[in-house]
XYZ file of C-alpha atoms in Angstrom:
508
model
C 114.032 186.095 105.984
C 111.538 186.642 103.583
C 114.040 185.878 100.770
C 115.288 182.777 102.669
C 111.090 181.787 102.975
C 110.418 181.983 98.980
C 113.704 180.041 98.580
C 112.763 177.375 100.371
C 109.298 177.643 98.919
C 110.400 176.965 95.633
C 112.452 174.068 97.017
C 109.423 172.112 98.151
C 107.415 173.031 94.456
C 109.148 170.879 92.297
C 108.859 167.867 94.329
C 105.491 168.450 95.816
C 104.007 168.337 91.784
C 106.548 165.504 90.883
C 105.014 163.094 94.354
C 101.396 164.188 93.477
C 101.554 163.209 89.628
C 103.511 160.130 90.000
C 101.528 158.791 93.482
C 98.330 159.560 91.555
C 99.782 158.096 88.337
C 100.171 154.978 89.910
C 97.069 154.388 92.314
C 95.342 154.892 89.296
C 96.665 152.837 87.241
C 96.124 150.142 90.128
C 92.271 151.131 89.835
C 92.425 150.678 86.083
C 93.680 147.335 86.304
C 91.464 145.938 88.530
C 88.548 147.566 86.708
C 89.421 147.602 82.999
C 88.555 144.394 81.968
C 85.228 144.442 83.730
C 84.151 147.542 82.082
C 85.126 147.021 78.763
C 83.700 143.259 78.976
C 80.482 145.281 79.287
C 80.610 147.217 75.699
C 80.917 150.158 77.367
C 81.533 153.439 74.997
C 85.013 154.888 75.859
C 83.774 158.020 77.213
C 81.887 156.351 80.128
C 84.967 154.057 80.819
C 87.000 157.294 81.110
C 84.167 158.964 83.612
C 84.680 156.192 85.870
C 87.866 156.833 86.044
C 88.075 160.413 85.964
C 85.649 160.275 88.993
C 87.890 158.136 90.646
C 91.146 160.818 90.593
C 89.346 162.640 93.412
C 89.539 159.663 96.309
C 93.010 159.006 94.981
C 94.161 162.860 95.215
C 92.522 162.871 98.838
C 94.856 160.094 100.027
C 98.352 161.262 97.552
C 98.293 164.799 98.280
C 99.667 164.653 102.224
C 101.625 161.576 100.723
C 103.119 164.350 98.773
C 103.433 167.097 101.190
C 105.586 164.023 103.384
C 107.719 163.068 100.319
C 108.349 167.159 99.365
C 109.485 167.829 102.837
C 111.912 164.696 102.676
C 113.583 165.266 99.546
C 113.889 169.364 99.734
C 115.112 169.452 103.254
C 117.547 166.174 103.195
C 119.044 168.219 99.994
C 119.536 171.156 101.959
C 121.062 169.674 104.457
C 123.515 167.430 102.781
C 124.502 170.420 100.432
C 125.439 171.931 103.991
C 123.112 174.575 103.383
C 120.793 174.161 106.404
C 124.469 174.803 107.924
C 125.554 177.698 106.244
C 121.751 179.212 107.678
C 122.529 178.101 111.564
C 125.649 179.483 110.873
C 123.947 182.803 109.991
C 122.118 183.037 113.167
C 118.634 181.293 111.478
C 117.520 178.299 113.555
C 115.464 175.637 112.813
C 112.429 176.931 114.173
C 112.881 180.020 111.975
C 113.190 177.213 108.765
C 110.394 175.229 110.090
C 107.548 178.751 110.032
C 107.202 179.072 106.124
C 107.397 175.290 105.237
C 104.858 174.964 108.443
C 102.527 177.341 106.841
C 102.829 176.125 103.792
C 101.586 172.500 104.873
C 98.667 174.520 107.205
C 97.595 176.299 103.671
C 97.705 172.522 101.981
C 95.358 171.136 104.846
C 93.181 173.514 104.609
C 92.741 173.160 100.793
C 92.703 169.179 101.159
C 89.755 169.649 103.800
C 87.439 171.706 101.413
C 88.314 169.245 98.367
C 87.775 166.409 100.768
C 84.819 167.953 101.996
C 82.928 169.859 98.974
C 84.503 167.997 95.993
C 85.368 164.243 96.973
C 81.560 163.726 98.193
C 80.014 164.634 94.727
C 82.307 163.024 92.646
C 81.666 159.555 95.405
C 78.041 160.255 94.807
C 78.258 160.435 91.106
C 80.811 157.292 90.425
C 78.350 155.346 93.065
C 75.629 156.119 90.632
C 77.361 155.502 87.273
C 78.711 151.894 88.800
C 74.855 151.252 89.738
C 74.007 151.890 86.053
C 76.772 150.029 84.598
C 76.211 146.835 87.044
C 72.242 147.179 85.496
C 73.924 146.691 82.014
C 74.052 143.601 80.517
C 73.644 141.632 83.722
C 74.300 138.222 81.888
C 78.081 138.930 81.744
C 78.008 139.017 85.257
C 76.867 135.872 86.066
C 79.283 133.377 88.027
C 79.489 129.458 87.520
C 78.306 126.988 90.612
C 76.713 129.868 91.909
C 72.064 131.161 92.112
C 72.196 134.554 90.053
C 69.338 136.649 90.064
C 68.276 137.780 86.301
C 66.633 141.256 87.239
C 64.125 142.521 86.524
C 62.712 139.456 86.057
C 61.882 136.640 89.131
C 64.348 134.258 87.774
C 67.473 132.292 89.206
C 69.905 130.932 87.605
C 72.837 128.582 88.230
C 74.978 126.898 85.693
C 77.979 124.390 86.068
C 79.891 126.255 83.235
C 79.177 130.002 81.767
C 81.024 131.029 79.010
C 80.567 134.647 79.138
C 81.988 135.470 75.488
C 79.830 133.267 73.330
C 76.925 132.581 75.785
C 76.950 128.704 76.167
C 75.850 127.247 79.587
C 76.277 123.673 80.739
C 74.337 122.235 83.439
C 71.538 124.903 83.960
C 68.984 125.050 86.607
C 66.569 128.028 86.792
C 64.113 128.893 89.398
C 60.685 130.640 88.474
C 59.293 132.072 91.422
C 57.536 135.040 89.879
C 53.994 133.258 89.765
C 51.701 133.853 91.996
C 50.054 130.652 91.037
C 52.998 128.205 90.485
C 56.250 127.689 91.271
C 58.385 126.189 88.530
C 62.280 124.883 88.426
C 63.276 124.397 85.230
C 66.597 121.938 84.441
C 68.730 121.734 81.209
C 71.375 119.885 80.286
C 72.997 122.829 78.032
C 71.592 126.265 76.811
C 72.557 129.214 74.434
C 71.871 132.613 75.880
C 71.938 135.915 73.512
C 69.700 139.179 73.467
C 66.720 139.286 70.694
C 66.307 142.127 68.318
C 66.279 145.404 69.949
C 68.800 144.498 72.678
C 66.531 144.889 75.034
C 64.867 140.957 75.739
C 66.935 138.263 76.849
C 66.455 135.433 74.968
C 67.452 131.877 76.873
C 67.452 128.214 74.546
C 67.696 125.338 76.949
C 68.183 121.635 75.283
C 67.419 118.100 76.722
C 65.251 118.741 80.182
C 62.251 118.812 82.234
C 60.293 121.339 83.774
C 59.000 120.539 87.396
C 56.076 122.914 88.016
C 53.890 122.898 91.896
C 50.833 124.733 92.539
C 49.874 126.021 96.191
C 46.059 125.655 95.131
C 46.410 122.097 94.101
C 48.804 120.547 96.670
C 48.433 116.972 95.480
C 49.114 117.591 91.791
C 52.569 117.904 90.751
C 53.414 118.492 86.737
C 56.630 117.116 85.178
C 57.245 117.950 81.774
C 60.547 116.997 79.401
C 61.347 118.751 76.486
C 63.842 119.028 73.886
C 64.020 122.461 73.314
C 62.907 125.224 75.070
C 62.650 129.058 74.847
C 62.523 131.549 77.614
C 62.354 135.066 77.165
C 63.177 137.482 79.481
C 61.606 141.077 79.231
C 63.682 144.095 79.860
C 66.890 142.977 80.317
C 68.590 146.286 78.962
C 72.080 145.498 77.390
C 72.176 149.276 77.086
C 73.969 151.854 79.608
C 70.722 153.799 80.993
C 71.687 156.822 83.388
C 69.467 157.176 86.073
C 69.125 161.294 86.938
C 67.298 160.592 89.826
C 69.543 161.562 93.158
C 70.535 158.054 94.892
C 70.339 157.696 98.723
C 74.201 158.845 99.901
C 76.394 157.126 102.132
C 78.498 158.850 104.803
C 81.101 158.458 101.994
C 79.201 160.788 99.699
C 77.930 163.343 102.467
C 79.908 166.684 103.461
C 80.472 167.310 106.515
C 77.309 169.240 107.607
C 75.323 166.678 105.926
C 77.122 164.332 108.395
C 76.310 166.371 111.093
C 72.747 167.433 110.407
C 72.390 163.253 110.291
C 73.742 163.209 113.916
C 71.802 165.907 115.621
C 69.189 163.452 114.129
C 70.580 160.035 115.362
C 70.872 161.918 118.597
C 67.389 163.123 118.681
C 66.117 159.502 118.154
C 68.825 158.635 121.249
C 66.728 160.821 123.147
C 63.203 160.228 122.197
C 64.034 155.719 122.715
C 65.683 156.914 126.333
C 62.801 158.676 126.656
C 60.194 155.817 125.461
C 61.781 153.232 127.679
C 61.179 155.987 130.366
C 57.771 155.961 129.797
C 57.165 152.136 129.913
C 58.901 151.969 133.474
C 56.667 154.489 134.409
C 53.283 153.177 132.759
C 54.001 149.686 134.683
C 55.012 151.097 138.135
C 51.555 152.760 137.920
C 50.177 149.416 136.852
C 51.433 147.547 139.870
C 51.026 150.325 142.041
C 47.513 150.920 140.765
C 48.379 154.519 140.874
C 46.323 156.802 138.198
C 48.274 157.474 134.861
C 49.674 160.248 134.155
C 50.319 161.711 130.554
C 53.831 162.029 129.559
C 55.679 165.329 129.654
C 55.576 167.497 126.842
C 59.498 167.479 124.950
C 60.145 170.488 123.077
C 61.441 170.204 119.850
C 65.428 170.539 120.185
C 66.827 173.453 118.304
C 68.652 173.042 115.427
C 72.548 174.308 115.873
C 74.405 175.015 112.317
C 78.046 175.301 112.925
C 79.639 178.315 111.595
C 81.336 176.849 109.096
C 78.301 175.341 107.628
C 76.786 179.122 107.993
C 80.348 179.969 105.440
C 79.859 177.525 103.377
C 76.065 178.076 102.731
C 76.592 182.024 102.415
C 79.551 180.796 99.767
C 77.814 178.504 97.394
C 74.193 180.893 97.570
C 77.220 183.674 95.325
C 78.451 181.229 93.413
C 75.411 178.545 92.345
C 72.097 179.664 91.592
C 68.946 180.054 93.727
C 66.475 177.032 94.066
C 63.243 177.008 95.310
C 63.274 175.907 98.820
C 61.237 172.767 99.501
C 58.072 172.753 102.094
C 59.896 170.817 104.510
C 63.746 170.286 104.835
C 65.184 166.788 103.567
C 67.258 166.547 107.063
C 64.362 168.324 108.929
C 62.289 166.646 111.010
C 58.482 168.079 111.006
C 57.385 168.453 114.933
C 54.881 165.878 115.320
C 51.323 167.257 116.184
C 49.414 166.613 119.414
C 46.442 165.141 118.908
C 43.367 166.627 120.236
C 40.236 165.536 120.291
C 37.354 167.875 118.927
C 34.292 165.738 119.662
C 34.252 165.842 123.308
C 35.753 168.638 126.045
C 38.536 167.782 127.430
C 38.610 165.562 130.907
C 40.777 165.288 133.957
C 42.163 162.173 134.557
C 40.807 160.738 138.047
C 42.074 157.945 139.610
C 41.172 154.448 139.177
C 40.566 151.953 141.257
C 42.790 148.881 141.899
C 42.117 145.987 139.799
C 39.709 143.110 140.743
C 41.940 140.359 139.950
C 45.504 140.105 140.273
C 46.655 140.182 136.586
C 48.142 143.428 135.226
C 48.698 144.169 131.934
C 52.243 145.627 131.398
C 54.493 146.803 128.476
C 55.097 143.589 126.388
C 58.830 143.093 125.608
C 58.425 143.736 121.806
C 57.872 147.095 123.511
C 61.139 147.602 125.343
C 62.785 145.714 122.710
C 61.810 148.073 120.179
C 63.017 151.234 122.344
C 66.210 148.972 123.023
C 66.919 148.625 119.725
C 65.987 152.081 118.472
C 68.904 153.087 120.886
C 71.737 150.882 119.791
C 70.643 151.936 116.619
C 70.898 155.411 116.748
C 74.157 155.151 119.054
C 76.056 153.212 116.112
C 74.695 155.754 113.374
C 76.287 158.504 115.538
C 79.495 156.774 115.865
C 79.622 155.522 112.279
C 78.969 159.354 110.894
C 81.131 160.743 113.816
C 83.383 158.974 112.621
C 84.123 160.248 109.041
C 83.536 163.694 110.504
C 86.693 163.197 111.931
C 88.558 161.251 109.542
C 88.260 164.328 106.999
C 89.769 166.511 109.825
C 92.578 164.101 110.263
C 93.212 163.126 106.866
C 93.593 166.868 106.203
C 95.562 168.221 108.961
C 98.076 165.013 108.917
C 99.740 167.357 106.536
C 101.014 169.916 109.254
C 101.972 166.495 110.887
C 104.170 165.253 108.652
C 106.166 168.560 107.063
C 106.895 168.428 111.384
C 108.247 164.777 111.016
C 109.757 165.013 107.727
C 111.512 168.426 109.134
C 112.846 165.947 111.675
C 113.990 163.395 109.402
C 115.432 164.652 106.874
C 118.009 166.987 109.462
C 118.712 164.256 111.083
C 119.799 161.726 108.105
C 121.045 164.164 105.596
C 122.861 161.433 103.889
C 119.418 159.441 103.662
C 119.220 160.308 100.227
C 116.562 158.613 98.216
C 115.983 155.818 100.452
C 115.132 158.166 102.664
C 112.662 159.649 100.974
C 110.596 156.416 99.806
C 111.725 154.275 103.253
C 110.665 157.148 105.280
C 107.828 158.527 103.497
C 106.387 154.884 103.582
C 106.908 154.156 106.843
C 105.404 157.284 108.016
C 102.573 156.910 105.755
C 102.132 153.363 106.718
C 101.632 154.040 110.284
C 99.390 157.197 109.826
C 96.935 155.059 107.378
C 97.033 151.607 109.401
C 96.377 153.780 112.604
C 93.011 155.411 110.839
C 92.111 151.994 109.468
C 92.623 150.269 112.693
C 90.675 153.240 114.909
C 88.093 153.271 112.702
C 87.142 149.685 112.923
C 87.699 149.979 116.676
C 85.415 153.494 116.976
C 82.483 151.912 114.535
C 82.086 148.928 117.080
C 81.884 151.601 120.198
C 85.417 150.490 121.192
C 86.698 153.895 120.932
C 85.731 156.980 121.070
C 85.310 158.525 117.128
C 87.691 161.554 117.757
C 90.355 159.550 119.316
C 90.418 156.921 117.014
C 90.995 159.392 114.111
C 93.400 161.727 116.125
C 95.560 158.921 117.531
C 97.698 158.822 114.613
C 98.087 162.683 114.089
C 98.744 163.070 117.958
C 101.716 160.161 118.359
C 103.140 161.607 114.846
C 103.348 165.324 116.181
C 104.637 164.270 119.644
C 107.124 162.624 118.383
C 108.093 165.004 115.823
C 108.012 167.713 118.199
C 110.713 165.343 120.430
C 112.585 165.160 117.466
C 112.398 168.812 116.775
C 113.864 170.056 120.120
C 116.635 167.732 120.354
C 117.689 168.469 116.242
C 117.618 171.979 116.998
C 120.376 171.954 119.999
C 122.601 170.269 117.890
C 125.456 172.201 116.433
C 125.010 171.607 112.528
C 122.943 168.898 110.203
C 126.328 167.409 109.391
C 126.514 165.199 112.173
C 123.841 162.658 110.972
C 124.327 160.194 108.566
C 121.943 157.519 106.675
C 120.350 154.350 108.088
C 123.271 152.374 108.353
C 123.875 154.566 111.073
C 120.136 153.092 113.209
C 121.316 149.348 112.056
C 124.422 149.934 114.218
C 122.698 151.240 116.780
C 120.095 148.617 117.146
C 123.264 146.191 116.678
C 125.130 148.426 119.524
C 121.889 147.520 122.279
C 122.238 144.107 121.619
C 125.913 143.541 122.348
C 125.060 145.726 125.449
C 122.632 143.135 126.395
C 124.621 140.430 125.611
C 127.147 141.735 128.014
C 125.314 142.685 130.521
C 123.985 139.054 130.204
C 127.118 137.282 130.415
């Protein structure tokens, strides 16, 4: 057995590397034509147009490698089968389950590699290409201006719009610009053409409108309005960098470029802020039943602050990286740590029992206003949509990952029963499997981000219905006699064709 597991090993190897390096090859060159022409419109040094890029390889590998594992599977085992070799092994007293342990170990060992790339790697390198695309939209913002349309100038308080832009030699036609960066005036500027081009320095943008008028209002003088016309006029623009600038500082991350205990560590948060607006809206109910009741208040119950709970794989992976990077000083406070928030007590005067009060003299009583409950309203749905949201790519990475032990099950299946499938097979099947697995996570996770769903079976659904179905597969493929029996899909086509004329007679 152990010489039957390396062989088929090394039957999945070759087309494992050959469906990773040609599905990468070609999602990226999908991202490089959609992005090429933007980036090098932007006089952007080659090295920086091949970091964006390079940063982009990890999403794409996240996504091709269990396309890969799927497409491996296919190929190897609808070889083997239509060589009559998967035969010649039944007919040695190995069954299919025996086959299916090494390959299913293999795709177990490619999960768990895809997690911790998905996990560790893929939310750096998001993090980093997030940051680099901030840098390069900063860049020579003139280039990105759009026709018919206001576009803000940064950093300046300027809008533009122009009827025509002509991005390569600068030349607007029909320009209006609005000036709201006075404190004491408000301008809007027309032209009937300009010339726009960066001064010496490449740092100023430098703006030559011909042929119109200036309409300028002042708050402090409300019946005095200025019009001006001009033939010429020049507007500068300070700071308009048409230089790449990389910002070191650390940008805010997204749940795209978090890990996974970052993701969680922002939960046990969102949940804590759950609790303390349940708990807020608690204490308004109460504070006006004692109003109407004209019962004495009563101070609100001390919460402790919830304990922390770091998974165990967190614990790993801390323990892991604290060998391998170096030690940094620790900060006072923890980013994702809340500081317990003190009680204040006052030192000026002992403290006092609270006694009760007597009813009100008039029948008005002042209650919680509903900005109040709003607020605590609010503060929930707020933190119950972060949770989901976060909960959500939690989950996905799990999925995403482990869909590989899904599919070597289903491609397993396949491939014995159509070993005639050949490559249609492989790219029909692979596809279709593919297709379902990534609609189903697209679909759940627009359902489980609205509240729809719950997060874990949104992302699961797909893995679950794929290894069911497999497993159905598996059972009845292993009664059968021999792998000979199946052929290609010509063979569904007349079956599908066979329950219609069944219907048709039963019909007539």
């Amino acid at each position: 057995m152990r010489l039957l597991n390396r062989y088929l090993l090394r039957q999945l190897a070759a087309p494992f590397l050959f469906g990773l390096t040609a599905l990468t090859s070609l999602m990226l060159l999908s991202q490089i034509a959609k992005k090429f022409g933007a980036l090098v419109g932007k006089g952007l040094p080659w090295s920086v147009i091949g970091e964006v890029f390079a940063l982009s390889l990890p999403f794409i590998v996240a996504m091709t490698l269990p396309m890969a594992v799927l497409l491996a599977v296919l190929y190897a085992f609808s070889h083997l089968a239509a060589d009559n070799e998967i035969t010649a092994m039944r007919a040695n007293g190995v069954s299919v389950y025996q086959i299916l342990l090494p390959v299913l170990a293999w795709g177990a060992l490619m999960a768990a590699f895809n997690f911790v790339f998905v996990d560790q790697v893929l939310p750096r390198t998001n993090a980093r290409l997030r940051a680099l695309l901030i840098d390069i939209g900063r860049k020579k913002p003139t280039f990105e201006l759009r026709e018919q349309v206001i576009n803000e100038v940064p950093p300046s308080q300027y809008f533009l719009r122009a009827g025509r832009i002509d991005a390569a030699t600068g030349h607007l036609k029909n320009v209006t610009i609005y000036d709201v960066g006075g404190e004491s005036s408000r301008r809007i500027i027309y032209a009937d053409s300009g010339q726009m081009a960066y001064a010496e320095g490449q740092k100023d943008l430098s703006l030559r409108l011909f042929d119109g008028s200036i309409h300028q209002y002042r708050p402090a003088e409300p019946e005095t309005f200025q019009l001006t016309y001009y033939h010429t006029n020049d507007i500068r623009v300070k700071n308009v960098f048409d230089e790449l600038e990389r910002n070191t500082s650390e940008a805010v991350r997204g749940d795209r470029e978090m890990s996974t205990c970052e993701m969680l560590a922002v939960i046990q948060d969102a949940r804590q802020d759950q609790s303390e607006a349940v708990r807020e809206r608690q204490d308004l109910l109460l504070s006006d039943l004692q109003a109407l009741l004209a019962l004495p208040p009563t101070g609100p119950p001390h919460a402790d602050e919830p304990t922390r709970k770091t998974p165990r794989y967190c614990q790993w992976i801390e323990s892991v990286r604290a060998l391998v990077l170096p030690k940094t000083a620790e900060a006072q406070t923890p980013a994702q740590v809340r500081a317990p928030k003190p009680i204040p007590v006052p030192t000026d005067r002992p403290l006092q029992t609270f006694k009760p009060r007597p009813a009100p003299a008039g029948p008005r009583v002042q209650l919680s206003s509903w900005s109040q409950i709003a607020g605590a309203i609010d503060r929930l749905h707020e933190a119950g949509s972060r949770i989901d949201r976060f909960d959500v790519e939690v989950h996905k990475k799990w999925a995403i990952s482990l869909a590989c032990i899904s599919f070597v099950i289903v491609g397993i299946v396949m491939a014995l029963r159509f070993p005639r499938g050949g490559i249609g097979l492989v790219i029909g099947g692979g596809l279709a499997i593919f297709s379902i697995h990534y609609v189903g996570l697209t679909a759940g996770e627009s359902l489980a981000d609205r509240g729809l769903i719950s997060p874990w079976l949104a992302m699961w659904a797909p893995n679950i219905v794929l290894t069911i179905l497999g497993l159905i597969g598996l059972v009845r493929v292993s009664r059968e006699s021999g792998s000979t029996r199946g052929g290609d899909f010509q063979e569904i086509g007349d079956a599908i064709r066979q329950i219609f004329r069944r219907r048709r007679a039963m019909q007539g």
